[in-house]
């Protein structure tokens, strides 16, 4: 039987002209050979490839553009509206039909959408800013835990509606958008701050955060660099409900006569005041007048759904667990 033996090569017998000595390159050894990674670049690439986000964001841009352009300078209920034209079905002249005073619902709904979006933007911005700041301090610095618990307990003991009305009466019954926004902001941050507090308490004692503390990293930098990217998806997802919440608050205050849009105002409107006006009578139950119910409800539901879908996709793209 023949056996194949491994050949033994003597290094000294190799032709040295076939090799080139390059020496030691410390800089090249320390360099990472993979492509540079950017977290935010990866996030935006993900959302731009998602058809749900593209469609939702496009519709959102269209809604905002139409709300900012339709009905500028016009009255929600023009003084020359004919009562004889009230509650007419949608037509080529009136795309959304006419309302209970003969007004064009197309113009009125877009005026209300513009007012509601502005109100929501202000309320949501204050809610998110206060919620993030207070929740971060509350969750990271445990020595302040008792103080914040007592503050939130005092605020939540009082029903929100009662607290809002008290603030309005303290300002002399002023029902401007500034006063109502201030009243709502007193309580709106509690839910988001409590959520952020719990998330920070769950993540602040992980190994990399403990290592940052040992190395002397300031607390605000740990929160901003280490913790916030991890809980940002939860914040975005929670914030996507700002539109329906703002509309619900507007409708509730309008129902009790404390909305920032006066019931007797024919110049301004909001989606909340339109819904309240709709539910104050039974015209929409009459056959041929169902558009009075369908149009505002479809607008509210559509805008809420657009914000929810865009926020959900954005939140999922922000999740660090889906990144390398």
Short mmCIF file of N, CA, C and O in Angstrom, two decimals, residues 87-186:
data_model
loop_
_atom_site.label_atom_id
_atom_site.label_comp_id
_atom_site.label_asym_id
_atom_site.label_seq_id
_atom_site.Cartn_x
_atom_site.Cartn_y
_atom_site.Cartn_z
N UNK A 87 -77.82 71.99 5.29
CA UNK A 87 -77.82 70.52 5.28
C UNK A 87 -78.00 69.91 3.89
O UNK A 87 -78.65 68.88 3.72
N UNK A 88 -77.42 70.56 2.90
CA UNK A 88 -77.48 70.00 1.55
C UNK A 88 -76.40 68.93 1.38
O UNK A 88 -75.31 69.03 1.96
N UNK A 89 -76.68 67.92 0.59
CA UNK A 89 -75.74 66.82 0.36
C UNK A 89 -74.55 67.31 -0.46
O UNK A 89 -74.63 68.36 -1.12
N UNK A 90 -73.43 66.59 -0.41
CA UNK A 90 -72.27 66.98 -1.22
C UNK A 90 -72.61 67.10 -2.70
O UNK A 90 -73.39 66.30 -3.24
N UNK A 91 -72.00 68.11 -3.34
CA UNK A 91 -72.26 68.36 -4.75
C UNK A 91 -71.00 68.96 -5.37
O UNK A 91 -69.98 69.13 -4.70
N UNK A 92 -71.07 69.26 -6.66
CA UNK A 92 -69.93 69.87 -7.34
C UNK A 92 -69.63 71.25 -6.78
O UNK A 92 -68.48 71.70 -6.78
N UNK A 93 -70.66 71.94 -6.29
CA UNK A 93 -70.45 73.28 -5.73
C UNK A 93 -69.96 73.22 -4.30
O UNK A 93 -69.09 74.00 -3.89
N UNK A 94 -70.51 72.29 -3.53
CA UNK A 94 -70.11 72.10 -2.12
C UNK A 94 -69.64 70.65 -1.96
O UNK A 94 -70.48 69.74 -1.82
N UNK A 95 -68.33 70.45 -1.98
CA UNK A 95 -67.78 69.09 -1.99
C UNK A 95 -68.15 68.29 -0.75
O UNK A 95 -68.35 67.08 -0.83
N UNK A 96 -68.22 68.94 0.40
CA UNK A 96 -68.60 68.26 1.64
C UNK A 96 -70.05 68.56 2.02
O UNK A 96 -70.48 68.19 3.11
N UNK A 97 -70.77 69.21 1.15
CA UNK A 97 -72.14 69.59 1.48
C UNK A 97 -72.17 70.89 2.27
O UNK A 97 -71.17 71.60 2.38
N UNK A 98 -73.34 71.20 2.81
CA UNK A 98 -73.50 72.41 3.63
C UNK A 98 -73.91 72.03 5.03
O UNK A 98 -74.45 70.94 5.28
N UNK A 99 -73.64 72.94 5.97
CA UNK A 99 -73.93 72.70 7.37
C UNK A 99 -75.29 73.21 7.79
O UNK A 99 -76.14 73.56 6.96
N UNK A 100 -75.48 73.24 9.10
CA UNK A 100 -76.78 73.63 9.65
C UNK A 100 -77.14 75.08 9.45
O UNK A 100 -78.31 75.45 9.63
N UNK A 101 -76.17 75.94 9.08
CA UNK A 101 -76.45 77.35 8.82
C UNK A 101 -76.30 77.70 7.34
O UNK A 101 -76.28 78.87 6.99
N UNK A 102 -76.17 76.69 6.51
CA UNK A 102 -75.99 76.92 5.10
C UNK A 102 -74.55 77.18 4.70
O UNK A 102 -74.27 77.53 3.55
N UNK A 103 -73.61 77.00 5.64
CA UNK A 103 -72.20 77.25 5.35
C UNK A 103 -71.59 76.10 4.56
O UNK A 103 -72.08 74.96 4.63
N UNK A 104 -70.54 76.39 3.85
CA UNK A 104 -69.83 75.37 3.07
C UNK A 104 -68.97 74.54 4.02
O UNK A 104 -68.02 75.06 4.63
N UNK A 105 -69.27 73.26 4.14
CA UNK A 105 -68.53 72.40 5.08
C UNK A 105 -67.09 72.18 4.64
O UNK A 105 -66.22 71.93 5.47
N UNK A 106 -66.82 72.24 3.33
CA UNK A 106 -65.45 72.08 2.84
C UNK A 106 -64.54 73.13 3.47
O UNK A 106 -63.49 72.80 4.03
N UNK A 107 -64.95 74.38 3.42
CA UNK A 107 -64.16 75.46 4.00
C UNK A 107 -64.13 75.36 5.52
O UNK A 107 -63.08 75.52 6.15
N UNK A 108 -65.27 75.08 6.12
CA UNK A 108 -65.36 75.05 7.58
C UNK A 108 -64.49 73.94 8.17
O UNK A 108 -63.81 74.14 9.18
N UNK A 109 -64.52 72.76 7.54
CA UNK A 109 -63.73 71.64 8.05
C UNK A 109 -62.24 71.92 7.97
O UNK A 109 -61.48 71.61 8.90
N UNK A 110 -61.79 72.55 6.90
CA UNK A 110 -60.37 72.84 6.78
C UNK A 110 -59.94 73.97 7.71
O UNK A 110 -58.81 73.97 8.21
N UNK A 111 -60.83 74.93 7.98
CA UNK A 111 -60.53 75.94 9.00
C UNK A 111 -60.40 75.27 10.37
O UNK A 111 -59.49 75.56 11.15
N UNK A 112 -61.33 74.33 10.67
CA UNK A 112 -61.26 73.60 11.93
C UNK A 112 -60.03 72.72 12.03
O UNK A 112 -59.42 72.59 13.10
N UNK A 113 -59.64 72.11 10.91
CA UNK A 113 -58.42 71.27 10.91
C UNK A 113 -57.19 72.11 11.20
O UNK A 113 -56.31 71.69 11.96
N UNK A 114 -57.11 73.30 10.61
CA UNK A 114 -55.97 74.17 10.85
C UNK A 114 -55.89 74.58 12.33
O UNK A 114 -54.81 74.53 12.94
N UNK A 115 -57.01 74.93 12.92
CA UNK A 115 -57.03 75.32 14.33
C UNK A 115 -56.66 74.15 15.24
O UNK A 115 -55.88 74.29 16.18
N UNK A 116 -57.20 72.98 14.93
CA UNK A 116 -56.92 71.79 15.75
C UNK A 116 -55.47 71.37 15.65
O UNK A 116 -54.85 70.99 16.66
N UNK A 117 -54.89 71.41 14.45
CA UNK A 117 -53.48 71.05 14.30
C UNK A 117 -52.58 72.01 15.06
O UNK A 117 -51.58 71.60 15.68
N UNK A 118 -52.90 73.31 15.04
CA UNK A 118 -52.12 74.28 15.80
C UNK A 118 -52.23 74.02 17.30
O UNK A 118 -51.23 74.00 18.02
N UNK A 119 -53.45 73.77 17.76
CA UNK A 119 -53.68 73.47 19.17
C UNK A 119 -52.95 72.20 19.58
O UNK A 119 -52.30 72.14 20.64
N UNK A 120 -53.02 71.18 18.73
CA UNK A 120 -52.35 69.91 19.03
C UNK A 120 -50.84 70.07 19.05
O UNK A 120 -50.16 69.49 19.91
N UNK A 121 -50.29 70.84 18.12
CA UNK A 121 -48.85 71.05 18.07
C UNK A 121 -48.35 71.69 19.36
O UNK A 121 -47.34 71.27 19.93
N UNK A 122 -49.08 72.69 19.84
CA UNK A 122 -48.67 73.37 21.07
C UNK A 122 -48.77 72.44 22.27
O UNK A 122 -47.83 72.30 23.07
N UNK A 123 -49.93 71.78 22.40
CA UNK A 123 -50.15 70.89 23.54
C UNK A 123 -49.17 69.72 23.54
O UNK A 123 -48.56 69.39 24.57
N UNK A 124 -48.97 69.09 22.37
CA UNK A 124 -48.07 67.93 22.28
C UNK A 124 -46.62 68.34 22.54
O UNK A 124 -45.88 67.59 23.19
N UNK A 125 -46.21 69.50 22.05
CA UNK A 125 -44.82 69.95 22.26
C UNK A 125 -44.55 70.16 23.74
O UNK A 125 -43.51 69.72 24.27
N UNK A 126 -45.47 70.83 24.43
CA UNK A 126 -45.30 71.05 25.88
C UNK A 126 -45.34 69.73 26.62
O UNK A 126 -44.53 69.48 27.53
N UNK A 127 -46.28 68.85 26.25
CA UNK A 127 -46.39 67.56 26.91
C UNK A 127 -45.11 66.73 26.76
O UNK A 127 -44.62 66.15 27.73
N UNK A 128 -44.58 66.69 25.54
CA UNK A 128 -43.38 65.88 25.29
C UNK A 128 -42.17 66.46 26.00
O UNK A 128 -41.39 65.74 26.63
N UNK A 129 -41.99 67.78 25.91
CA UNK A 129 -40.83 68.42 26.54
C UNK A 129 -40.85 68.24 28.05
O UNK A 129 -39.85 67.82 28.66
N UNK A 130 -41.99 68.56 28.68
CA UNK A 130 -42.10 68.39 30.14
C UNK A 130 -41.99 66.93 30.53
O UNK A 130 -41.33 66.59 31.53
N UNK A 131 -42.62 66.05 29.77
CA UNK A 131 -42.58 64.63 30.09
C UNK A 131 -41.17 64.06 30.04
O UNK A 131 -40.76 63.31 30.92
N UNK A 132 -40.40 64.45 29.01
CA UNK A 132 -39.03 63.95 28.87
C UNK A 132 -38.13 64.50 29.97
O UNK A 132 -37.37 63.76 30.62
N UNK A 133 -38.21 65.80 30.20
CA UNK A 133 -37.32 66.44 31.20
C UNK A 133 -37.64 65.93 32.60
O UNK A 133 -36.75 65.47 33.33
N UNK A 134 -38.92 66.02 32.99
CA UNK A 134 -39.30 65.60 34.35
C UNK A 134 -39.14 64.10 34.52
O UNK A 134 -38.63 63.62 35.55
N UNK A 135 -39.53 63.32 33.51
CA UNK A 135 -39.40 61.86 33.61
C UNK A 135 -37.95 61.41 33.71
O UNK A 135 -37.63 60.46 34.43
N UNK A 136 -37.06 62.09 32.99
CA UNK A 136 -35.63 61.73 33.03
C UNK A 136 -35.04 62.01 34.40
O UNK A 136 -34.32 61.18 34.97
N UNK A 137 -35.34 63.20 34.94
CA UNK A 137 -34.83 63.54 36.28
C UNK A 137 -35.44 62.62 37.33
O UNK A 137 -34.74 62.13 38.23
N UNK A 138 -36.72 62.36 37.19
CA UNK A 138 -37.44 61.52 38.15
C UNK A 138 -36.88 60.09 38.16
O UNK A 138 -36.70 59.49 39.22
N UNK A 139 -36.60 59.54 37.00
CA UNK A 139 -36.15 58.16 36.93
C UNK A 139 -34.68 57.96 37.24
O UNK A 139 -34.29 56.94 37.82
N UNK A 140 -33.84 58.95 36.88
CA UNK A 140 -32.40 58.76 37.03
C UNK A 140 -31.92 59.09 38.44
O UNK A 140 -31.05 58.40 38.98
N UNK A 141 -32.48 60.15 39.02
CA UNK A 141 -32.03 60.56 40.36
C UNK A 141 -33.05 60.05 41.38
O UNK A 141 -34.08 60.66 41.62
N UNK A 142 -32.74 58.91 41.96
CA UNK A 142 -33.69 58.23 42.84
C UNK A 142 -33.99 59.01 44.11
O UNK A 142 -35.05 58.83 44.72
N UNK A 143 -33.09 59.92 44.51
CA UNK A 143 -33.35 60.68 45.73
C UNK A 143 -34.51 61.67 45.56
O UNK A 143 -35.05 62.18 46.56
N UNK A 144 -34.88 61.96 44.33
CA UNK A 144 -36.00 62.87 44.07
C UNK A 144 -37.31 62.12 43.84
O UNK A 144 -38.33 62.75 43.53
N UNK A 145 -37.27 60.82 43.99
CA UNK A 145 -38.43 59.99 43.66
C UNK A 145 -39.63 60.34 44.52
O UNK A 145 -40.75 60.50 44.00
N UNK A 146 -39.44 60.47 45.83
CA UNK A 146 -40.54 60.76 46.74
C UNK A 146 -41.18 62.10 46.41
O UNK A 146 -42.42 62.24 46.42
N UNK A 147 -40.37 63.10 46.09
CA UNK A 147 -40.89 64.43 45.79
C UNK A 147 -41.81 64.40 44.56
O UNK A 147 -42.92 64.93 44.58
N UNK A 148 -41.35 63.74 43.50
CA UNK A 148 -42.15 63.69 42.29
C UNK A 148 -43.39 62.83 42.48
O UNK A 148 -44.45 63.11 41.88
N UNK A 149 -43.30 61.78 43.27
CA UNK A 149 -44.48 60.95 43.55
C UNK A 149 -45.55 61.76 44.23
O UNK A 149 -46.75 61.67 43.89
N UNK A 150 -45.16 62.59 45.19
CA UNK A 150 -46.13 63.43 45.90
C UNK A 150 -46.73 64.48 44.98
O UNK A 150 -47.93 64.78 45.06
N UNK A 151 -45.91 65.05 44.09
CA UNK A 151 -46.42 66.06 43.15
C UNK A 151 -47.45 65.44 42.21
O UNK A 151 -48.54 65.98 42.00
N UNK A 152 -47.09 64.30 41.61
CA UNK A 152 -48.01 63.65 40.68
C UNK A 152 -49.26 63.13 41.39
O UNK A 152 -50.35 63.16 40.82
N UNK A 153 -49.10 62.70 42.64
CA UNK A 153 -50.26 62.24 43.40
C UNK A 153 -51.23 63.39 43.64
O UNK A 153 -52.44 63.22 43.51
N UNK A 154 -50.70 64.56 43.98
CA UNK A 154 -51.55 65.73 44.22
C UNK A 154 -52.28 66.14 42.94
O UNK A 154 -53.46 66.47 42.95
N UNK A 155 -51.54 66.11 41.80
CA UNK A 155 -52.14 66.53 40.53
C UNK A 155 -53.22 65.55 40.09
O UNK A 155 -54.30 65.94 39.62
N UNK A 156 -52.94 64.26 40.22
CA UNK A 156 -53.88 63.24 39.74
C UNK A 156 -55.07 63.05 40.68
O UNK A 156 -56.08 62.45 40.27
N UNK A 157 -54.97 63.53 41.94
CA UNK A 157 -56.12 63.42 42.84
C UNK A 157 -57.27 64.29 42.38
O UNK A 157 -58.44 63.96 42.60
N UNK A 158 -56.95 65.42 41.75
CA UNK A 158 -57.98 66.33 41.26
C UNK A 158 -58.38 65.91 39.85
O UNK A 158 -57.50 65.75 38.99
N UNK A 159 -59.65 65.71 39.57
CA UNK A 159 -60.06 65.37 38.20
C UNK A 159 -59.56 66.43 37.22
O UNK A 159 -59.63 67.63 37.49
N UNK A 160 -59.06 65.97 36.09
CA UNK A 160 -58.44 66.89 35.13
C UNK A 160 -59.39 67.99 34.68
O UNK A 160 -59.00 69.16 34.60
N UNK A 161 -60.64 67.64 34.40
CA UNK A 161 -61.60 68.65 33.95
C UNK A 161 -61.79 69.73 35.00
O UNK A 161 -61.84 70.93 34.67
N UNK A 162 -61.91 69.33 36.26
CA UNK A 162 -62.09 70.31 37.34
C UNK A 162 -60.88 71.22 37.43
O UNK A 162 -61.01 72.44 37.57
N UNK A 163 -59.68 70.65 37.32
CA UNK A 163 -58.46 71.45 37.39
C UNK A 163 -58.38 72.44 36.23
O UNK A 163 -58.00 73.60 36.42
N UNK A 164 -58.75 72.00 35.02
CA UNK A 164 -58.75 72.91 33.87
C UNK A 164 -59.72 74.07 34.08
O UNK A 164 -59.38 75.23 33.80
N UNK A 165 -60.92 73.77 34.59
CA UNK A 165 -61.91 74.82 34.82
C UNK A 165 -61.45 75.79 35.90
O UNK A 165 -61.69 77.00 35.80
N UNK A 166 -60.78 75.27 36.93
CA UNK A 166 -60.26 76.14 37.99
C UNK A 166 -59.24 77.12 37.42
O UNK A 166 -59.25 78.32 37.72
N UNK A 167 -58.35 76.62 36.58
CA UNK A 167 -57.34 77.49 35.96
C UNK A 167 -58.01 78.55 35.09
O UNK A 167 -57.63 79.73 35.10
N UNK A 168 -59.03 78.15 34.32
CA UNK A 168 -59.74 79.11 33.47
C UNK A 168 -60.39 80.20 34.32
O UNK A 168 -60.31 81.39 33.99
N UNK A 169 -61.01 79.81 35.45
CA UNK A 169 -61.65 80.80 36.31
C UNK A 169 -60.61 81.69 37.01
O UNK A 169 -60.88 82.87 37.27
N UNK A 170 -59.43 81.14 37.31
CA UNK A 170 -58.37 81.96 37.92
C UNK A 170 -57.91 83.06 36.97
O UNK A 170 -57.44 84.11 37.43
N UNK A 171 -58.03 82.83 35.68
CA UNK A 171 -57.68 83.85 34.68
C UNK A 171 -58.90 84.67 34.28
O UNK A 171 -58.94 85.24 33.18
N UNK A 172 -59.89 84.72 35.17
CA UNK A 172 -61.06 85.56 34.92
C UNK A 172 -62.00 85.01 33.87
O UNK A 172 -62.71 85.78 33.21
N UNK A 173 -62.01 83.72 33.70
CA UNK A 173 -62.88 83.12 32.70
C UNK A 173 -62.38 83.27 31.28
O UNK A 173 -63.14 83.06 30.32
N UNK A 174 -61.10 83.63 31.15
CA UNK A 174 -60.50 83.78 29.83
C UNK A 174 -60.35 82.41 29.18
O UNK A 174 -59.63 81.55 29.67
N UNK A 175 -61.02 82.20 28.04
CA UNK A 175 -60.99 80.91 27.36
C UNK A 175 -60.17 80.96 26.09
O UNK A 175 -60.48 80.29 25.10
N UNK A 176 -59.09 81.72 26.13
CA UNK A 176 -58.20 81.80 24.97
C UNK A 176 -57.40 80.51 24.85
O UNK A 176 -57.30 79.71 25.80
N UNK A 177 -56.82 80.30 23.69
CA UNK A 177 -56.04 79.09 23.45
C UNK A 177 -54.82 79.02 24.35
O UNK A 177 -54.39 77.94 24.77
N UNK A 178 -54.27 80.19 24.73
CA UNK A 178 -53.10 80.23 25.62
C UNK A 178 -53.46 79.74 27.01
O UNK A 178 -52.73 78.94 27.62
N UNK A 179 -54.59 80.22 27.56
CA UNK A 179 -55.01 79.82 28.91
C UNK A 179 -55.37 78.34 28.95
O UNK A 179 -54.98 77.61 29.87
N UNK A 180 -56.11 77.87 27.95
CA UNK A 180 -56.52 76.46 27.93
C UNK A 180 -55.30 75.56 27.75
O UNK A 180 -55.21 74.49 28.38
N UNK A 181 -54.34 75.98 26.92
CA UNK A 181 -53.12 75.19 26.74
C UNK A 181 -52.34 75.11 28.05
O UNK A 181 -51.82 74.04 28.41
N UNK A 182 -52.26 76.22 28.77
CA UNK A 182 -51.57 76.22 30.07
C UNK A 182 -52.26 75.28 31.06
O UNK A 182 -51.61 74.52 31.78
N UNK A 183 -53.60 75.33 31.07
CA UNK A 183 -54.35 74.46 31.99
C UNK A 183 -54.12 72.99 31.67
O UNK A 183 -53.90 72.17 32.58
N UNK A 184 -54.16 72.64 30.40
CA UNK A 184 -53.96 71.25 30.00
C UNK A 184 -52.53 70.80 30.29
O UNK A 184 -52.30 69.65 30.69
N UNK A 185 -51.56 71.70 30.13
CA UNK A 185 -50.15 71.34 30.32
C UNK A 185 -49.83 71.00 31.76
O UNK A 185 -48.83 70.32 32.03
N UNK A 186 -50.66 71.45 32.70
CA UNK A 186 -50.41 71.14 34.11
C UNK A 186 -50.51 69.64 34.35
O UNK A 186 -49.76 69.08 35.18
#
